[in-house]
mmCIF file of C-alpha atoms in Angstrom:
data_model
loop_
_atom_site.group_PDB
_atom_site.id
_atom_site.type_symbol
_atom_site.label_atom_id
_atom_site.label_comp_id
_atom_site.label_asym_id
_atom_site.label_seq_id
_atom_site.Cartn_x
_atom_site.Cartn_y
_atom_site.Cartn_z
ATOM 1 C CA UNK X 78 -7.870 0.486 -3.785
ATOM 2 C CA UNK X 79 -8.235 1.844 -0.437
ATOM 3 C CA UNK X 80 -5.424 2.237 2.444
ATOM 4 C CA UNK X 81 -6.081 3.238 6.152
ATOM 5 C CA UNK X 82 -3.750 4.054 8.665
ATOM 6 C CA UNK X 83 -3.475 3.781 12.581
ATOM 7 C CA UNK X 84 -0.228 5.021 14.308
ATOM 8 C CA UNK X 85 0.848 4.374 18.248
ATOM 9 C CA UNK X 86 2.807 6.496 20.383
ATOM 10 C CA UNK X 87 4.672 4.363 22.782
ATOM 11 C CA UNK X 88 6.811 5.185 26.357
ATOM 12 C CA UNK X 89 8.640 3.017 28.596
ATOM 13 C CA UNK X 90 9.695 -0.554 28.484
ATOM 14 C CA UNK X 91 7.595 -4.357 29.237
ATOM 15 C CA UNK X 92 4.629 -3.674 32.028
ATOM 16 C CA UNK X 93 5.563 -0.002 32.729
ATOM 17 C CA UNK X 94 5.104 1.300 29.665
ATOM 18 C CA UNK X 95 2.127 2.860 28.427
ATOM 19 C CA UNK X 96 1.299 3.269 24.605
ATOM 20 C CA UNK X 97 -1.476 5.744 22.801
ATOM 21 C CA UNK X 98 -3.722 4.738 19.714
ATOM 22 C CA UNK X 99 -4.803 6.720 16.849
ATOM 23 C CA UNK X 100 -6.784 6.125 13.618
ATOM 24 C CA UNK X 101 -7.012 8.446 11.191
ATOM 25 C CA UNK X 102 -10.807 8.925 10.774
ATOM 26 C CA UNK X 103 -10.196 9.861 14.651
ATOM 27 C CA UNK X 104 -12.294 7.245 15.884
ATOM 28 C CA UNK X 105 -9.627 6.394 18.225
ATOM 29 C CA UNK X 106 -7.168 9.394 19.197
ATOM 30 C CA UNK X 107 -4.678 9.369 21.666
ATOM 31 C CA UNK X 108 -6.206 6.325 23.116
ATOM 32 C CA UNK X 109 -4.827 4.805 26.035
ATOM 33 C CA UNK X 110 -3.493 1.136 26.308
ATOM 34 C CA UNK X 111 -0.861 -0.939 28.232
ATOM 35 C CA UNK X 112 0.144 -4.024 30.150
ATOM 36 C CA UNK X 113 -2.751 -3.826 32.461
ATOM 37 C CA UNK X 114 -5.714 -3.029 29.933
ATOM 38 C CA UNK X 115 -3.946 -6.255 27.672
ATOM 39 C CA UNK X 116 -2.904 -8.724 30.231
ATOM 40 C CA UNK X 117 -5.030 -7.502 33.593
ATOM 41 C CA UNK X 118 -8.259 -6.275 34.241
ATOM 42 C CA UNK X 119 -7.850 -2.289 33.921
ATOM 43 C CA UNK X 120 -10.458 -0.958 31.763
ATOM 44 C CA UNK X 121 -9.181 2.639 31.234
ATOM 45 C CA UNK X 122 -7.461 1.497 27.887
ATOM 46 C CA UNK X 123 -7.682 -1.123 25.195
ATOM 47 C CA UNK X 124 -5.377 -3.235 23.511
ATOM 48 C CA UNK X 125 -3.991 -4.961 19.843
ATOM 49 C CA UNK X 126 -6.585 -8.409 20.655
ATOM 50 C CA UNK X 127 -9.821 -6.033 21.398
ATOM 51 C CA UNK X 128 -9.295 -3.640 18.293
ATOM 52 C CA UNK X 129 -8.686 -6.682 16.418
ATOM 53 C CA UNK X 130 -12.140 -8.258 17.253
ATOM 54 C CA UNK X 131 -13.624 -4.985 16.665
ATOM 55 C CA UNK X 132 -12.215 -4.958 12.869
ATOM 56 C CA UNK X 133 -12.549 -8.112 12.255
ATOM 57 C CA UNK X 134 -16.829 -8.220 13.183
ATOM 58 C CA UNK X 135 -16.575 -5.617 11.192
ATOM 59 C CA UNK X 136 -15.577 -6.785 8.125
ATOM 60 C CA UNK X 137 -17.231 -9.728 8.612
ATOM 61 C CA UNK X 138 -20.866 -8.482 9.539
ATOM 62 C CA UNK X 139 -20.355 -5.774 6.489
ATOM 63 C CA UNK X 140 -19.145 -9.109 4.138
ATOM 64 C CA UNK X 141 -22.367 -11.220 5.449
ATOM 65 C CA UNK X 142 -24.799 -7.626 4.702
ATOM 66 C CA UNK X 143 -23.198 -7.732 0.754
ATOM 67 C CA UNK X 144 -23.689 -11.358 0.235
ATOM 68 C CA UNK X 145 -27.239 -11.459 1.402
ATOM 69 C CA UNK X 146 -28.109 -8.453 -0.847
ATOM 70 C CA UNK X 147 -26.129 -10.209 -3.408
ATOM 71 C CA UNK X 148 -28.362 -13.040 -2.926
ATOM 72 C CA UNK X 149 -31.651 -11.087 -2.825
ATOM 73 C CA UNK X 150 -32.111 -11.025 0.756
ATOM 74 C CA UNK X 151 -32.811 -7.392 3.357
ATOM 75 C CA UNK X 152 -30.902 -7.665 6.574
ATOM 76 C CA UNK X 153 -33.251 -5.793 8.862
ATOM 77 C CA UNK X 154 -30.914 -6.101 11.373
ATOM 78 C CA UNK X 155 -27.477 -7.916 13.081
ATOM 79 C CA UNK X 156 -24.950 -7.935 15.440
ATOM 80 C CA UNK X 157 -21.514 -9.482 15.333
ATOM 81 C CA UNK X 158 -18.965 -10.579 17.996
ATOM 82 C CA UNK X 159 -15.225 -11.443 17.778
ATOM 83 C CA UNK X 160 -13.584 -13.006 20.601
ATOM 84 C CA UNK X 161 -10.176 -13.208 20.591
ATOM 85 C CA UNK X 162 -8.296 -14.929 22.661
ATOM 86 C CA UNK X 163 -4.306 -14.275 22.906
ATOM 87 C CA UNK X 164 -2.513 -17.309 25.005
ATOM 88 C CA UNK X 165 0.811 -17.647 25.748
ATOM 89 C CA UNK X 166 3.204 -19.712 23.917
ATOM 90 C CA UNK X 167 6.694 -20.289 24.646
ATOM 91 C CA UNK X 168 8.871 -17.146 25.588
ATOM 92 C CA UNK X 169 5.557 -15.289 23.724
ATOM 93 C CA UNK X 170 2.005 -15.104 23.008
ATOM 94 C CA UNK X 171 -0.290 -16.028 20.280
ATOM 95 C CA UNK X 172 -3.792 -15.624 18.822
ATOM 96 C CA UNK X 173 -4.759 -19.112 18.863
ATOM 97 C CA UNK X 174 -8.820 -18.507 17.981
ATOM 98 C CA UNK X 175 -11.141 -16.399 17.175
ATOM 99 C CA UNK X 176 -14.933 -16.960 17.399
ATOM 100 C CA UNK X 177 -17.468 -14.912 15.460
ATOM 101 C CA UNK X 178 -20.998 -14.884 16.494
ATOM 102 C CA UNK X 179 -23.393 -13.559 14.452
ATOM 103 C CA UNK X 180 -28.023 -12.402 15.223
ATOM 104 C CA UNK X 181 -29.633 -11.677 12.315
ATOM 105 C CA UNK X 182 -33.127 -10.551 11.751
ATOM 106 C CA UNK X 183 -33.498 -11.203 8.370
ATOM 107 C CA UNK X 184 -37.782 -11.669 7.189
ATOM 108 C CA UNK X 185 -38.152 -14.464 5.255
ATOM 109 C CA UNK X 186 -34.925 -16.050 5.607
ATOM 110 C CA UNK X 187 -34.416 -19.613 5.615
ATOM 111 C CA UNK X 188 -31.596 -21.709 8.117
ATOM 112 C CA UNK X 189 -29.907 -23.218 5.445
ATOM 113 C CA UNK X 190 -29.383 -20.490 3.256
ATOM 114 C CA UNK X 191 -28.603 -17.931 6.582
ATOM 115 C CA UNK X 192 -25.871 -20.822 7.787
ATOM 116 C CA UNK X 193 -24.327 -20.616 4.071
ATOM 117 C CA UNK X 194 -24.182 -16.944 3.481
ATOM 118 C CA UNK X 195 -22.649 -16.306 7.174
ATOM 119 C CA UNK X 196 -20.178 -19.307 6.874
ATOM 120 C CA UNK X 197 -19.606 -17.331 2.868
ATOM 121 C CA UNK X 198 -18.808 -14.457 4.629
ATOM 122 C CA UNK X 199 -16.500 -15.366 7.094
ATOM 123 C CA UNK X 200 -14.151 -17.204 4.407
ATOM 124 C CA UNK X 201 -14.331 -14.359 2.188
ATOM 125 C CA UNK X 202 -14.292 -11.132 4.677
ATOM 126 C CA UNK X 203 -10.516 -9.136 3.983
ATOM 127 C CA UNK X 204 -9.648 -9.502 7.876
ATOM 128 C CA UNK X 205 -10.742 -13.769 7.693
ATOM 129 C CA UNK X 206 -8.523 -13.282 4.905
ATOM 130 C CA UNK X 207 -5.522 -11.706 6.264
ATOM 131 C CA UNK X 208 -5.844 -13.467 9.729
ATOM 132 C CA UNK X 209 -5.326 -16.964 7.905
ATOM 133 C CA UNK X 210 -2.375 -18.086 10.223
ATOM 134 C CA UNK X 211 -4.813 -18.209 13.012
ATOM 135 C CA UNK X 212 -5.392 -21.975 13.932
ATOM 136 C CA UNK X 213 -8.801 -21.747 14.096
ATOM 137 C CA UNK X 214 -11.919 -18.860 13.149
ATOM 138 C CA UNK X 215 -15.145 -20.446 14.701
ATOM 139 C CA UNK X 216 -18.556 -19.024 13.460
ATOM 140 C CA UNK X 217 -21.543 -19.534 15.847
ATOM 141 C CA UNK X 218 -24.405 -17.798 13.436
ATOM 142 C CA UNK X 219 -27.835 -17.129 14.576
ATOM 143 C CA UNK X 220 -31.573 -15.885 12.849
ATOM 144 C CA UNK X 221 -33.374 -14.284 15.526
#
């Protein structure tokens, strides 16, 4: 069983506030984000939808690497994509889709087999898992 942990340091209210992001391997510390890296186009900071697209290719392009080995097969190489997209419903906002894309280089792999083990992975990764509620998790998989 394994347990990470991020924290936030937040000041200020709605758009004026600014907020700070840590993890505690220290990939992130102390990092900047707010209403203008979330909702406008300021690119000092980042925000909850980015760092969730960056967990969830993640898990998902680390998934996809075990089930290929699992089924006999050497990723040489890949690269995986989450887009999240955050739209507002109501009084509030929602994730309403996420879409994966996943290049692989994989030497002797065939389409069929490539199509199964990415769609595999995506149903089985911990963050497809956890991020069930969203209405839809679109895969757009790729041998290159």
């Amino acid at each position: 069983m394994t347990e990470k942990t991020a924290s936030v340091h937040w000041e200020g209210t709605g758009k004026a506030g600014q907020g700070q992001i840590s993890t505690e391997t220290g990939a992130l510390k102390n990092h900047p984000y707010g209403f203008g890296s979330r909702f406008e186009d300021d690119r000092t900071g980042t925000n909850p939808e980015e760092i969730l697209g960056a967990a969830h290719a993640a898990c998902f392009s680390m998934a996809f690497s075990f089930a290929a080995a699992d089924a006999g097969f050497k990723v040489d190489a890949l690269d995986a994509q989450a887009s999240v997209r955050l739209v507002k419903q109501g009084e509030g906002f929602v994730i309403d889709r996420i879409a994966l894309t996943l290049e692989a280089r994989m030497p002797g792999m065939d389409e069929a087999t490539f199509q199964k083990l990415a769609d595999g992975a995506k149903v089985h990764c911990p963050l497809s898992k956890a991020l069930a509620s969203v209405p839809e998790i679109a895969l757009k998989a790729r041998l290159v």
